[in-house]
Structures are given as C-alpha cells and as structure tokens.
mmCIF file of C-alpha atoms and ligand atoms in Angstrom:
data_model
loop_
_atom_site.group_PDB
_atom_site.id
_atom_site.type_symbol
_atom_site.label_atom_id
_atom_site.label_comp_id
_atom_site.label_asym_id
_atom_site.label_seq_id
_atom_site.Cartn_x
_atom_site.Cartn_y
_atom_site.Cartn_z
ATOM 1 C CA MET H 259 -42.378 -16.805 14.151
ATOM 2 C CA ASP H 260 -39.021 -16.633 12.397
ATOM 3 C CA ARG H 261 -37.804 -13.130 11.815
ATOM 4 C CA LEU H 262 -36.768 -11.817 8.429
ATOM 5 C CA ILE H 263 -34.524 -8.768 8.373
ATOM 6 C CA PHE H 264 -32.906 -6.938 5.455
ATOM 7 C CA HIS H 265 -29.872 -4.682 5.828
ATOM 8 C CA VAL H 266 -29.411 -2.242 2.950
ATOM 9 C CA ASP H 267 -25.942 -0.699 2.689
ATOM 10 C CA VAL H 268 -24.805 1.748 -0.012
ATOM 11 C CA ASN H 269 -21.555 0.694 -1.727
ATOM 12 C CA SER H 270 -18.812 3.331 -1.087
ATOM 13 C CA ALA H 271 -21.551 5.822 -0.320
ATOM 14 C CA PHE H 272 -19.832 9.219 -0.470
ATOM 15 C CA LEU H 273 -17.943 8.417 -3.657
ATOM 16 C CA SER H 274 -20.931 6.715 -5.331
ATOM 17 C CA TRP H 275 -23.237 9.614 -4.544
ATOM 18 C CA GLU H 276 -20.840 12.152 -6.042
ATOM 19 C CA ALA H 277 -20.273 9.852 -9.033
ATOM 20 C CA ALA H 278 -24.025 9.453 -9.655
ATOM 21 C CA ARG H 279 -24.482 13.225 -9.623
ATOM 22 C CA ARG H 280 -21.652 13.729 -12.124
ATOM 23 C CA VAL H 281 -22.868 10.969 -14.424
ATOM 24 C CA ARG H 282 -26.253 12.705 -14.577
ATOM 25 C CA LEU H 283 -24.416 15.852 -15.721
ATOM 26 C CA GLY H 284 -22.625 13.886 -18.436
ATOM 27 C CA GLU H 285 -19.269 13.856 -16.624
ATOM 28 C CA PRO H 286 -16.920 10.852 -16.269
ATOM 29 C CA ASP H 287 -17.905 8.184 -13.748
ATOM 30 C CA LEU H 288 -15.665 8.584 -10.681
ATOM 31 C CA ARG H 289 -16.177 4.914 -9.834
ATOM 32 C CA LEU H 290 -14.311 3.884 -12.995
ATOM 33 C CA ILE H 291 -11.218 6.118 -12.582
ATOM 34 C CA PRO H 292 -8.764 6.636 -9.711
ATOM 35 C CA SER H 293 -10.685 9.093 -7.533
ATOM 36 C CA CYS H 294 -11.391 9.939 -3.919
ATOM 37 C CA VAL H 295 -13.479 12.175 -1.690
ATOM 38 C CA GLY H 296 -11.427 14.292 0.657
ATOM 39 C CA GLY H 297 -12.634 17.448 2.332
ATOM 40 C CA ASN H 298 -11.287 20.491 0.599
ATOM 41 C CA PRO H 299 -8.616 19.323 -1.870
ATOM 42 C CA GLU H 300 -6.897 22.740 -1.838
ATOM 43 C CA ARG H 301 -5.888 22.218 1.748
ATOM 44 C CA ARG H 302 -2.921 20.141 2.746
ATOM 45 C CA THR H 303 -4.659 18.908 5.885
ATOM 46 C CA SER H 304 -7.406 17.083 3.970
ATOM 47 C CA ILE H 305 -7.629 13.310 4.216
ATOM 48 C CA VAL H 306 -9.148 10.608 2.018
ATOM 49 C CA THR H 307 -12.660 9.791 3.290
ATOM 50 C CA ALA H 308 -13.739 7.499 0.423
ATOM 51 C CA LYS H 309 -12.008 6.071 -2.635
ATOM 52 C CA SER H 310 -12.820 4.316 -5.901
ATOM 53 C CA ILE H 311 -11.756 0.747 -6.650
ATOM 54 C CA PRO H 312 -9.212 1.976 -9.271
ATOM 55 C CA ALA H 313 -7.763 4.296 -6.571
ATOM 56 C CA LYS H 314 -7.463 1.342 -4.212
ATOM 57 C CA ALA H 315 -5.330 -0.401 -6.852
ATOM 58 C CA TYR H 316 -2.753 2.390 -6.370
ATOM 59 C CA GLY H 317 -2.549 1.560 -2.672
ATOM 60 C CA ILE H 318 -4.519 4.604 -1.579
ATOM 61 C CA ASN H 319 -6.096 4.177 1.847
ATOM 62 C CA THR H 320 -9.004 5.821 3.613
ATOM 63 C CA GLY H 321 -7.693 8.159 6.299
ATOM 64 C CA GLU H 322 -4.405 9.084 4.654
ATOM 65 C CA PRO H 323 -3.571 12.678 3.669
ATOM 66 C CA ILE H 324 -4.552 13.773 0.172
ATOM 67 C CA SER H 325 -0.964 14.875 -0.431
ATOM 68 C CA MET H 326 0.252 11.315 0.129
ATOM 69 C CA ALA H 327 -2.498 9.870 -2.068
ATOM 70 C CA LEU H 328 -1.487 12.250 -4.867
ATOM 71 C CA ARG H 329 2.097 11.072 -4.613
ATOM 72 C CA LYS H 330 0.931 7.483 -5.103
ATOM 73 C CA CYS H 331 -1.266 8.455 -8.037
ATOM 74 C CA PRO H 332 -0.679 11.889 -9.627
ATOM 75 C CA ASN H 333 -3.793 11.474 -11.849
ATOM 76 C CA LEU H 334 -6.055 10.965 -8.855
ATOM 77 C CA VAL H 335 -9.280 12.985 -9.136
ATOM 78 C CA VAL H 336 -10.006 14.517 -5.721
ATOM 79 C CA VAL H 337 -13.529 15.758 -5.051
ATOM 80 C CA GLU H 338 -14.813 17.774 -2.146
ATOM 81 C CA SER H 339 -17.276 16.276 0.317
ATOM 82 C CA ASP H 340 -20.810 17.598 0.045
ATOM 83 C CA PHE H 341 -22.958 16.903 3.075
ATOM 84 C CA ARG H 342 -26.109 18.308 1.530
ATOM 85 C CA LEU H 343 -25.834 15.853 -1.372
ATOM 86 C CA TYR H 344 -25.245 13.004 1.101
ATOM 87 C CA GLN H 345 -28.371 13.836 3.094
ATOM 88 C CA GLU H 346 -30.446 13.993 -0.121
ATOM 89 C CA CYS H 347 -29.181 10.641 -1.416
ATOM 90 C CA SER H 348 -29.629 9.084 2.021
ATOM 91 C CA LYS H 349 -33.265 10.161 2.162
ATOM 92 C CA ALA H 350 -33.912 9.057 -1.437
ATOM 93 C CA PHE H 351 -32.783 5.442 -1.004
ATOM 94 C CA LYS H 352 -34.456 5.092 2.397
ATOM 95 C CA ASP H 353 -37.719 6.333 0.866
ATOM 96 C CA ILE H 354 -37.512 3.477 -1.648
ATOM 97 C CA CYS H 355 -36.920 1.008 1.214
ATOM 98 C CA ARG H 356 -40.012 2.349 2.998
ATOM 99 C CA LYS H 357 -42.161 1.429 -0.002
ATOM 100 C CA TYR H 358 -41.341 -2.238 0.607
ATOM 101 C CA ALA H 359 -40.967 -2.591 4.371
ATOM 102 C CA PRO H 360 -43.453 -1.871 7.137
ATOM 103 C CA VAL H 361 -40.671 -0.927 9.574
ATOM 104 C CA VAL H 362 -37.416 0.779 8.536
ATOM 105 C CA GLU H 363 -34.678 1.691 10.978
ATOM 106 C CA GLU H 364 -32.210 4.315 9.826
ATOM 107 C CA PHE H 365 -28.928 2.950 11.050
ATOM 108 C CA SER H 366 -26.500 5.452 9.562
ATOM 109 C CA ILE H 367 -26.395 7.847 6.662
ATOM 110 C CA ASP H 368 -25.903 4.989 4.191
ATOM 111 C CA GLU H 369 -27.456 2.004 5.964
ATOM 112 C CA CYS H 370 -30.873 0.904 7.123
ATOM 113 C CA PHE H 371 -32.593 -2.180 8.500
ATOM 114 C CA LEU H 372 -35.914 -3.381 7.088
ATOM 115 C CA ASP H 373 -38.117 -5.645 9.181
ATOM 116 C CA MET H 374 -39.758 -7.924 6.604
ATOM 117 C CA THR H 375 -41.093 -10.378 9.188
ATOM 118 C CA GLY H 376 -44.619 -11.483 8.329
ATOM 119 C CA THR H 377 -44.607 -10.044 4.794
ATOM 120 C CA GLY H 378 -44.707 -13.518 3.199
ATOM 121 C CA LYS H 379 -48.139 -12.987 1.660
ATOM 122 C CA VAL H 380 -47.090 -9.847 -0.196
ATOM 123 C CA TYR H 381 -43.514 -10.935 -0.877
ATOM 124 C CA PRO H 382 -43.364 -14.733 -1.066
ATOM 125 C CA ASP H 383 -39.739 -14.740 -2.278
ATOM 126 C CA PRO H 384 -37.472 -12.628 -0.020
ATOM 127 C CA ILE H 385 -34.438 -13.006 -2.288
ATOM 128 C CA LYS H 386 -36.400 -11.686 -5.244
ATOM 129 C CA THR H 387 -37.729 -8.815 -3.128
ATOM 130 C CA ALA H 388 -34.190 -7.913 -2.057
ATOM 131 C CA HIS H 389 -33.149 -7.836 -5.725
ATOM 132 C CA ASP H 390 -36.159 -5.649 -6.539
ATOM 133 C CA ILE H 391 -35.182 -3.116 -3.865
ATOM 134 C CA LYS H 392 -31.533 -3.147 -4.908
ATOM 135 C CA ASN H 393 -32.372 -2.754 -8.609
ATOM 136 C CA GLU H 394 -34.918 -0.006 -8.052
ATOM 137 C CA ILE H 395 -32.343 2.015 -6.092
ATOM 138 C CA ARG H 396 -29.706 1.439 -8.771
ATOM 139 C CA ASP H 397 -31.975 2.183 -11.726
ATOM 140 C CA THR H 398 -33.720 5.250 -10.330
ATOM 141 C CA LEU H 399 -30.941 6.836 -8.242
ATOM 142 C CA GLY H 400 -27.821 5.744 -10.112
ATOM 143 C CA PHE H 401 -25.884 4.145 -7.253
ATOM 144 C CA THR H 402 -25.628 0.582 -5.984
ATOM 145 C CA VAL H 403 -26.332 -1.088 -2.651
ATOM 146 C CA ASN H 404 -25.779 -4.478 -1.081
ATOM 147 C CA VAL H 405 -28.704 -6.158 0.630
ATOM 148 C CA GLY H 406 -28.079 -8.650 3.421
ATOM 149 C CA ILE H 407 -30.934 -10.977 4.370
ATOM 150 C CA GLY H 408 -30.771 -12.468 7.844
ATOM 151 C CA ALA H 409 -32.749 -14.023 10.656
ATOM 152 C CA ASN H 410 -31.829 -11.002 12.806
ATOM 153 C CA LYS H 411 -30.094 -7.627 12.516
ATOM 154 C CA LEU H 412 -26.598 -8.965 13.162
ATOM 155 C CA LEU H 413 -26.870 -11.614 10.450
ATOM 156 C CA ALA H 414 -28.435 -9.203 7.965
ATOM 157 C CA LYS H 415 -25.601 -6.743 8.578
ATOM 158 C CA MET H 416 -22.902 -9.390 8.321
ATOM 159 C CA ALA H 417 -24.464 -10.659 5.055
ATOM 160 C CA SER H 418 -24.581 -7.232 3.418
ATOM 161 C CA ASP H 419 -20.835 -6.979 4.013
ATOM 162 C CA PHE H 420 -20.028 -10.017 1.859
ATOM 163 C CA GLU H 421 -18.911 -9.533 -1.751
ATOM 164 C CA LYS H 422 -19.651 -6.062 -3.180
ATOM 165 C CA PRO H 423 -21.003 -4.173 -5.089
ATOM 166 C CA ASP H 424 -24.642 -4.543 -6.197
ATOM 167 C CA LYS H 425 -25.189 -7.936 -4.515
ATOM 168 C CA VAL H 426 -27.723 -9.776 -2.351
ATOM 169 C CA HIS H 427 -26.492 -12.275 0.265
ATOM 170 C CA THR H 428 -28.233 -14.397 2.887
ATOM 171 C CA LEU H 429 -27.442 -15.618 6.406
ATOM 172 C CA LEU H 430 -30.738 -17.231 7.287
ATOM 173 C CA ASN H 431 -29.973 -20.380 9.242
ATOM 174 C CA GLN H 432 -27.383 -22.235 11.275
ATOM 175 C CA GLU H 433 -26.000 -23.926 8.181
ATOM 176 C CA GLU H 434 -25.291 -20.612 6.495
ATOM 177 C CA VAL H 435 -23.848 -19.141 9.700
ATOM 178 C CA GLU H 436 -21.396 -22.045 9.869
ATOM 179 C CA SER H 437 -20.441 -22.070 6.202
ATOM 180 C CA LYS H 438 -20.324 -18.320 5.458
ATOM 181 C CA MET H 439 -19.660 -16.523 8.741
ATOM 182 C CA TRP H 440 -17.558 -18.881 10.826
ATOM 183 C CA PRO H 441 -14.534 -18.949 8.483
ATOM 184 C CA LEU H 442 -14.188 -15.119 8.732
ATOM 185 C CA PRO H 443 -11.557 -13.497 10.998
ATOM 186 C CA ILE H 444 -12.910 -12.261 14.353
ATOM 187 C CA SER H 445 -12.138 -8.686 13.316
ATOM 188 C CA ASP H 446 -15.030 -8.970 10.822
ATOM 189 C CA LEU H 447 -17.544 -9.642 13.602
ATOM 190 C CA PHE H 448 -19.616 -6.590 14.486
ATOM 191 C CA GLY H 449 -19.536 -5.588 18.096
ATOM 192 C CA VAL H 450 -16.034 -6.832 18.869
ATOM 193 C CA GLY H 451 -13.683 -3.963 19.709
ATOM 194 C CA LYS H 452 -9.992 -3.629 18.949
ATOM 195 C CA ALA H 453 -8.815 -4.381 22.477
ATOM 196 C CA SER H 454 -10.893 -7.564 22.681
ATOM 197 C CA THR H 455 -9.783 -8.656 19.230
ATOM 198 C CA LYS H 456 -6.194 -8.449 20.372
ATOM 199 C CA ARG H 457 -6.887 -10.445 23.533
ATOM 200 C CA LEU H 458 -8.734 -13.104 21.545
ATOM 201 C CA LEU H 459 -5.918 -13.349 18.993
ATOM 202 C CA ASP H 460 -3.354 -13.663 21.775
ATOM 203 C CA ALA H 461 -5.407 -16.577 23.116
ATOM 204 C CA GLY H 462 -5.289 -18.218 19.683
ATOM 205 C CA ILE H 463 -8.899 -17.437 18.709
ATOM 206 C CA LYS H 464 -8.662 -16.291 15.114
ATOM 207 C CA THR H 465 -11.960 -16.997 13.368
ATOM 208 C CA ILE H 466 -15.589 -16.313 14.260
ATOM 209 C CA GLY H 467 -16.142 -20.074 14.252
ATOM 210 C CA GLN H 468 -13.400 -20.617 16.841
ATOM 211 C CA LEU H 469 -14.940 -17.872 18.960
ATOM 212 C CA ALA H 470 -18.380 -19.497 18.672
ATOM 213 C CA LYS H 471 -17.002 -22.762 19.998
ATOM 214 C CA THR H 472 -14.860 -21.292 22.784
ATOM 215 C CA ASP H 473 -15.919 -22.138 26.305
ATOM 216 C CA ILE H 474 -17.965 -19.182 27.552
ATOM 217 C CA SER H 475 -16.365 -19.086 31.019
ATOM 218 C CA PHE H 476 -12.946 -18.844 29.370
ATOM 219 C CA LEU H 477 -14.222 -15.949 27.239
ATOM 220 C CA LYS H 478 -15.555 -14.144 30.298
ATOM 221 C CA MET H 479 -12.195 -14.510 31.966
ATOM 222 C CA LEU H 480 -10.499 -13.133 28.867
ATOM 223 C CA VAL H 481 -12.601 -10.046 28.167
ATOM 224 C CA GLY H 482 -14.957 -9.646 31.126
ATOM 225 C CA ASP H 483 -18.427 -11.043 31.855
ATOM 226 C CA LYS H 484 -20.557 -8.703 29.829
ATOM 227 C CA ALA H 485 -18.330 -8.540 26.746
ATOM 228 C CA GLY H 486 -17.699 -12.290 26.908
ATOM 229 C CA GLU H 487 -21.381 -13.171 26.834
ATOM 230 C CA HIS H 488 -22.061 -10.604 24.136
ATOM 231 C CA MET H 489 -19.337 -11.903 21.830
ATOM 232 C CA TYR H 490 -20.303 -15.507 22.351
ATOM 233 C CA ALA H 491 -23.877 -14.712 21.287
ATOM 234 C CA LEU H 492 -22.771 -12.733 18.233
ATOM 235 C CA ALA H 493 -20.344 -15.406 17.055
ATOM 236 C CA ASN H 494 -23.188 -17.915 17.264
ATOM 237 C CA GLY H 495 -25.396 -15.633 15.190
ATOM 238 C CA ILE H 496 -27.706 -14.747 18.085
ATOM 239 C CA ASP H 497 -29.157 -11.231 18.268
ATOM 240 C CA GLU H 498 -32.566 -10.383 19.695
ATOM 241 C CA SER H 499 -32.513 -6.634 19.106
ATOM 242 C CA PRO H 500 -35.610 -5.258 17.386
ATOM 243 C CA VAL H 501 -35.805 -3.116 14.272
ATOM 244 C CA THR H 502 -37.134 0.174 15.581
ATOM 245 C CA SER H 503 -38.287 3.101 13.530
ATOM 246 C CA GLU H 504 -38.963 5.198 16.604
ATOM 247 C CA GLU H 505 -40.048 8.725 15.946
ATOM 248 C CA ARG H 506 -37.094 10.649 17.162
ATOM 249 C CA GLU H 507 -37.935 13.643 19.265
ATOM 250 C CA ALA H 508 -37.922 16.938 17.434
ATOM 251 C CA LYS H 509 -36.042 18.349 20.382
ATOM 252 C CA SER H 510 -32.440 19.319 20.018
ATOM 253 C CA TYR H 511 -29.668 20.538 22.289
ATOM 254 C CA SER H 512 -27.514 23.371 21.123
ATOM 255 C CA VAL H 513 -24.933 25.821 22.314
ATOM 256 C CA VAL H 514 -23.189 28.706 20.605
ATOM 257 C CA THR H 515 -20.481 31.054 21.657
ATOM 258 C CA THR H 516 -19.471 34.398 20.234
ATOM 259 C CA VAL H 517 -15.954 35.632 20.755
ATOM 260 C CA GLU H 518 -14.556 39.098 21.185
ATOM 261 C CA GLU H 519 -11.388 38.388 19.283
ATOM 262 C CA ASN H 520 -11.862 36.624 15.967
ATOM 263 C CA ILE H 521 -10.891 32.982 15.794
ATOM 264 C CA THR H 522 -8.092 32.523 13.299
ATOM 265 C CA SER H 523 -6.458 29.192 14.119
ATOM 266 C CA TYR H 524 -7.508 25.554 14.277
ATOM 267 C CA GLU H 525 -5.879 25.263 17.658
ATOM 268 C CA VAL H 526 -8.098 27.864 19.269
ATOM 269 C CA ALA H 527 -11.163 26.723 17.330
ATOM 270 C CA ASN H 528 -10.743 23.110 18.444
ATOM 271 C CA HIS H 529 -10.412 24.115 22.077
ATOM 272 C CA ILE H 530 -13.619 26.094 21.770
ATOM 273 C CA LEU H 531 -15.328 23.117 20.140
ATOM 274 C CA LEU H 532 -14.314 20.928 23.064
ATOM 275 C CA GLY H 533 -15.776 23.443 25.516
ATOM 276 C CA LEU H 534 -19.003 23.535 23.523
ATOM 277 C CA ALA H 535 -19.220 19.753 23.214
ATOM 278 C CA ASP H 536 -18.577 19.361 26.927
ATOM 279 C CA SER H 537 -21.307 21.817 27.823
ATOM 280 C CA VAL H 538 -24.006 20.556 25.468
ATOM 281 C CA CYS H 539 -23.327 16.869 26.212
ATOM 282 C CA THR H 540 -23.528 17.441 29.964
ATOM 283 C CA ARG H 541 -26.949 19.030 29.500
ATOM 284 C CA MET H 542 -28.160 16.216 27.249
ATOM 285 C CA ARG H 543 -26.942 13.447 29.580
ATOM 286 C CA LYS H 544 -28.762 15.086 32.472
ATOM 287 C CA GLU H 545 -32.003 14.380 30.614
ATOM 288 C CA GLY H 546 -30.999 10.815 29.771
ATOM 289 C CA ALA H 547 -30.945 11.570 26.054
ATOM 290 C CA LYS H 548 -28.627 10.616 23.201
ATOM 291 C CA ALA H 549 -28.233 12.149 19.753
ATOM 292 C CA TYR H 550 -28.019 10.627 16.294
ATOM 293 C CA CYS H 551 -26.944 13.836 14.622
ATOM 294 C CA VAL H 552 -24.344 16.470 15.361
ATOM 295 C CA SER H 553 -24.012 19.750 13.516
ATOM 296 C CA VAL H 554 -21.446 22.503 13.678
ATOM 297 C CA LYS H 555 -22.214 26.100 12.835
ATOM 298 C CA ILE H 556 -19.810 28.954 12.209
ATOM 299 C CA ARG H 557 -20.230 32.648 11.478
ATOM 300 C CA SER H 558 -17.486 34.676 9.855
ATOM 301 C CA ASP H 559 -16.660 38.263 10.754
ATOM 302 C CA ASP H 560 -18.690 39.396 7.726
ATOM 303 C CA PHE H 561 -21.715 37.582 9.203
ATOM 304 C CA LYS H 562 -21.856 34.688 6.770
ATOM 305 C CA ASN H 563 -23.298 31.570 8.428
ATOM 306 C CA GLN H 564 -22.334 28.039 7.457
ATOM 307 C CA SER H 565 -23.130 24.668 8.962
ATOM 308 C CA HIS H 566 -22.451 20.981 8.421
ATOM 309 C CA GLN H 567 -24.029 17.964 10.022
ATOM 310 C CA LEU H 568 -23.383 14.260 10.243
ATOM 311 C CA ASN H 569 -25.383 11.276 11.464
ATOM 312 C CA PHE H 570 -23.989 8.655 13.823
ATOM 313 C CA MET H 571 -24.451 4.925 13.385
ATOM 314 C CA GLU H 572 -25.695 4.759 16.938
ATOM 315 C CA ALA H 573 -27.070 7.498 19.147
ATOM 316 C CA THR H 574 -24.361 8.805 21.468
ATOM 317 C CA ASP H 575 -23.956 11.004 24.519
ATOM 318 C CA VAL H 576 -20.176 10.618 24.744
ATOM 319 C CA THR H 577 -18.412 13.988 24.833
ATOM 320 C CA GLU H 578 -15.230 12.691 23.231
ATOM 321 C CA GLU H 579 -17.081 11.140 20.290
ATOM 322 C CA ILE H 580 -19.157 14.254 19.667
ATOM 323 C CA TYR H 581 -16.083 16.461 19.967
ATOM 324 C CA GLU H 582 -14.092 14.360 17.466
ATOM 325 C CA THR H 583 -16.960 14.488 14.973
ATOM 326 C CA ALA H 584 -17.438 18.219 15.476
ATOM 327 C CA LYS H 585 -13.725 18.721 14.797
ATOM 328 C CA LYS H 586 -13.995 16.886 11.478
ATOM 329 C CA LEU H 587 -17.112 18.790 10.458
ATOM 330 C CA PHE H 588 -15.377 22.028 11.329
ATOM 331 C CA ALA H 589 -12.270 21.119 9.322
ATOM 332 C CA ASP H 590 -14.550 20.573 6.353
ATOM 333 C CA LEU H 591 -16.422 23.840 6.863
ATOM 334 C CA TRP H 592 -13.672 26.317 7.469
ATOM 335 C CA ASP H 593 -11.116 27.481 4.899
ATOM 336 C CA GLY H 594 -8.573 28.043 7.661
ATOM 337 C CA LYS H 595 -8.330 31.785 6.886
ATOM 338 C CA THR H 596 -11.636 33.637 7.240
ATOM 339 C CA PRO H 597 -11.826 35.100 10.764
ATOM 340 C CA LEU H 598 -14.708 33.629 12.771
ATOM 341 C CA ARG H 599 -16.988 35.398 15.237
ATOM 342 C CA LEU H 600 -19.271 32.584 16.329
ATOM 343 C CA MET H 601 -19.118 28.821 16.701
ATOM 344 C CA GLY H 602 -21.834 26.431 17.755
ATOM 345 C CA ILE H 603 -22.707 22.757 18.137
ATOM 346 C CA ALA H 604 -26.215 21.292 17.932
ATOM 347 C CA LEU H 605 -27.272 17.750 18.758
ATOM 348 C CA SER H 606 -30.479 16.524 17.153
ATOM 349 C CA ASN H 607 -32.394 13.352 16.229
ATOM 350 C CA ILE H 608 -32.687 12.715 19.926
ATOM 351 C CA SER H 609 -33.341 9.237 21.292
ATOM 352 C CA LYS H 610 -34.189 8.164 24.800
ATOM 353 C CA ASP H 611 -34.364 4.482 23.943
ATOM 354 C CA GLU H 612 -31.723 2.897 26.164
ATOM 355 C CA GLU H 613 -32.166 -0.769 25.327
ATOM 356 C CA GLN H 614 -31.475 -0.501 21.674
ATOM 357 C CA GLN H 615 -28.029 0.962 22.280
ATOM 358 C CA LEU H 616 -26.863 -2.071 24.199
ATOM 359 C CA SER H 617 -27.861 -4.635 21.665
ATOM 360 C CA LEU H 618 -25.434 -4.868 18.785
ATOM 361 C CA PHE H 619 -22.287 -3.017 19.566
ATOM 362 C CA VAL H 620 -20.086 -2.791 22.597
ATOM 363 C CA ASP H 621 -17.171 -0.460 22.008
ATOM 364 C CA GLU H 622 -14.601 -0.683 24.758
ATOM 365 C CA GLU H 623 -12.987 2.684 24.122
ATOM 366 C CA LYS H 624 -16.429 4.270 24.279
ATOM 367 C CA GLU H 625 -17.182 2.464 27.537
ATOM 368 C CA LYS H 626 -14.093 4.086 29.050
ATOM 369 C CA GLN H 627 -15.105 7.538 27.842
ATOM 370 C CA LYS H 628 -18.576 7.027 29.290
ATOM 371 C CA LYS H 629 -16.993 6.473 32.697
ATOM 372 C CA VAL H 630 -15.057 9.740 32.386
ATOM 373 C CA ASP H 631 -18.294 11.545 31.469
ATOM 374 C CA ALA H 632 -20.179 9.982 34.364
ATOM 375 C CA ALA H 633 -17.463 11.007 36.834
ATOM 376 C CA MET H 634 -17.487 14.593 35.592
ATOM 377 C CA ASP H 635 -21.279 14.741 35.636
ATOM 378 C CA SER H 636 -21.427 13.580 39.235
ATOM 379 C CA ILE H 637 -18.851 16.108 40.442
ATOM 380 C CA ARG H 638 -20.671 18.861 38.601
ATOM 381 C CA SER H 639 -24.056 17.907 39.995
ATOM 382 C CA LYS H 640 -22.586 18.328 43.480
ATOM 383 C CA TYR H 641 -20.360 21.353 43.025
ATOM 384 C CA GLY H 642 -21.604 23.103 39.864
ATOM 385 C CA MET H 643 -20.419 23.378 36.290
ATOM 386 C CA GLY H 644 -17.448 25.640 36.993
ATOM 387 C CA LYS H 645 -15.713 23.344 39.466
ATOM 388 C CA ILE H 646 -14.249 20.900 37.040
ATOM 389 C CA MET H 647 -13.027 21.304 33.503
ATOM 390 C CA ARG H 648 -11.615 18.940 30.973
ATOM 391 C CA GLY H 649 -7.825 19.304 30.880
ATOM 392 C CA SER H 650 -7.622 20.792 27.425
ATOM 393 C CA VAL H 651 -10.503 23.232 27.931
ATOM 394 C CA MET H 652 -8.734 24.614 30.973
ATOM 395 C CA LYS H 653 -5.440 24.935 29.121
ATOM 396 C CA SER H 654 -7.054 26.808 26.262
ATOM 397 C CA SER H 655 -8.905 29.370 28.356
ATOM 398 C CA MET H 656 -5.652 30.210 30.102
ATOM 399 C CA LYS H 657 -3.724 30.439 26.882
ATOM 400 C CA VAL H 658 -6.296 32.422 24.950
ATOM 401 C CA GLY H 659 -7.059 34.541 27.959
ATOM 402 C CA ARG H 660 -10.764 34.764 27.426
ATOM 403 C CA LYS H 661 -13.759 33.155 28.990
ATOM 404 C CA PHE H 662 -16.105 31.144 26.850
ATOM 405 C CA ASN H 663 -19.709 31.948 27.372
ATOM 406 C CA VAL H 664 -21.070 28.427 27.057
HETATM 407 MG MG1 MG K 281 -21.865 1.584 3.076
#
C-alpha cells in the first residue's frame, strides 16, 4: 500500500509563539514589525535565535549578536526566549495533530510527522485534511504552520519547507519529485552535511536532480560508501523510515555538582558543564540509550533553583552536542552575576531505538564526534573513569584548583 505522510512544521516557531501570546493580550503583533527573539536582551552576549520577516528586510540574521542587529535596525523589538511557553505551544499543536492521525511522531519542538496511511475512508481528500489541520491550529492557537504531504517522511519534510507561511504542499509521486524537488540546490536536501555538499559542488553537482542522476559508484568514491548510497536514495525521493510514536522511557540520566567556591564566570561554568556532560553521556551510552531532551539546572547561593530544557530533532548520545546545547541553555538561564552553588544536567525522553536514528540524517561532524566518544568509552571501560579526561575538562580542574564531584 502507498504510504501517506504529513509533516507539520510551525512557521518561525519561537517568534510566532511569543507573537500569539502578545496578540492575545492586545499587544502589537511581533510578526508584523521588525522583531526578534534573543536570550536576555539586556546582555551583550545574546544572539538572535528567531526573527520576523520585517526584521529580515533589515538584513538581520539568525545567530548574530543582538548588538549588531540593533545597529542595523534601532527600532528592533527584542524579546526574551521563554522555554516554558515553547513547551506549552508545542504540546498544544501536537495535540491537535493527534486528533487527526493515528500515529504522530514528535520530531522536534516545532515539528511532527503524521502517518495518515490507510485513513482514506475517514479522510478521502488528504489535501483538504491537511488544510483542516493547518487552519484549526491557526484559528485556535493563533500561529501558523506549513503542512507537507509526501509518500514518505523525507518527501513530507521537503514539501513542508516550500513556500511559507500557512501553506500546504505535496510531493506525492515521481512527477512531483522531478518538477518540485530536483531543481533545488543540494544544500536544501535533508541529510546531506556541509562537508559532503562542498565535495559535491566541487564535482559540479549543484542541484538535487543532478545528484539523483549521478552514477552511484562515482558518488561513493566522492563521499564514501554509506553516505553515497544514502544521498543517492534521498535525491531520488526514497526513504523507508517509519513514523514511530514510541513511548519514550520515563527514565532519565542526570548529574549535579555542588561547588565549594561559588561559580561567578562563564568560563568556569562552561568547563563544569563539559565535565557534567561528559560524565552523564558516558553513563547513558553504556546502556545503549539516547536522549531527546537535555535540561540544565542551576542553584544560586541564596538557594534559588532554575532550569531550562530543550528538545533535539533526533535523539543523541554525543557529548559534544549535549555540551553545546547545555551551554546555550545555561547562557539563557544565568544573568552572569548571581553566584552559583550548584549546576546539573539531565537527559530525558530516552530512546533505545537504534534503527530510526540512521534513517533520515547522516551528519558527518556528528559521526566524527561519535568516534571520539567511542574511543574514550573504550579506554574508560578498561582503565576506569579517572584515567582519561577531555582536554578542556583537565585544563579547567587544574586552573580552578578544585575537583568536580561528578
Ligand atoms: Mg519550524
């Protein structure tokens, strides 16, 4: 039977969610004025994490410092990120999706896959159903989504990325793959990393269509056997991976450390975070588990607790990735002044489903980091945890002169 998959993706999620909240309170719509989301706007270190279309017109880019964005557009409205709001909005739109689809896979905080295969009796017109879902989310929650309809997850995801916002697109058959997907640059193809993109471009392969028609043995030579086969399949619109709404284990892995001297600088805090990430990831990998969610907890010297969490697109067990995310969460949590007594990292939404991870995305940088992790794990399993440390953890414990109890 032919498969029928929807991919629902919130348009500029963080900004839209904040805008919808403000509109409900009778405030101006952030989507219609130059605005951006960016950590704590009081701090110089904050960066733009989402922006409105009018802000984009001023040349403001995601990832650039707020101070630079303000120079480009002095009237820019900068709002703080609010992870609790994001989690609420995420749950609300996914609950609407669950009313329509028998199987829903949460793919990231603002995306999910719906397996609509075999629902023809209830929903004879998939395009109409997609519009119904999209409109119900817009009309009841106040923000817009794109819905991509495809014959598999890859095609549904590619389709939802076409023209935005508030649109439904299809990639249902070979004809549509050739007319809508093949003209796109290879950098638009999911699952093709930066390093491979460069190698393909150097070899003169610029569009997804050219990639789809490249000789597969040449591709394997260019980027390696596994990546070559993977890319060839994706460019031809082939993806067998299932939509899985697996019950994630309630289990979580966590580690906290209290310090004798208060933490007062980002430098020290980040070194501690790396030590924590290293420790908790090693433990998780030992059990063959991966996490969809990372949270960071801090306690100030007046015993106030705070925490932030973020969901990953894909479950991960890579120390570097978890550390980088923890660093960002921490930068959002901490004012940079209040002395801290305790820091912790928790990994939750645990998955042990290996196959699913391999299906859609192969990230070369991540593959490298996995090898580093595997090497460290094997040395530690032979000689114990204390025998080998990541370079920067070692440096920090010497500099700070204290042992972390992790
Ligand atoms: Mg989105």
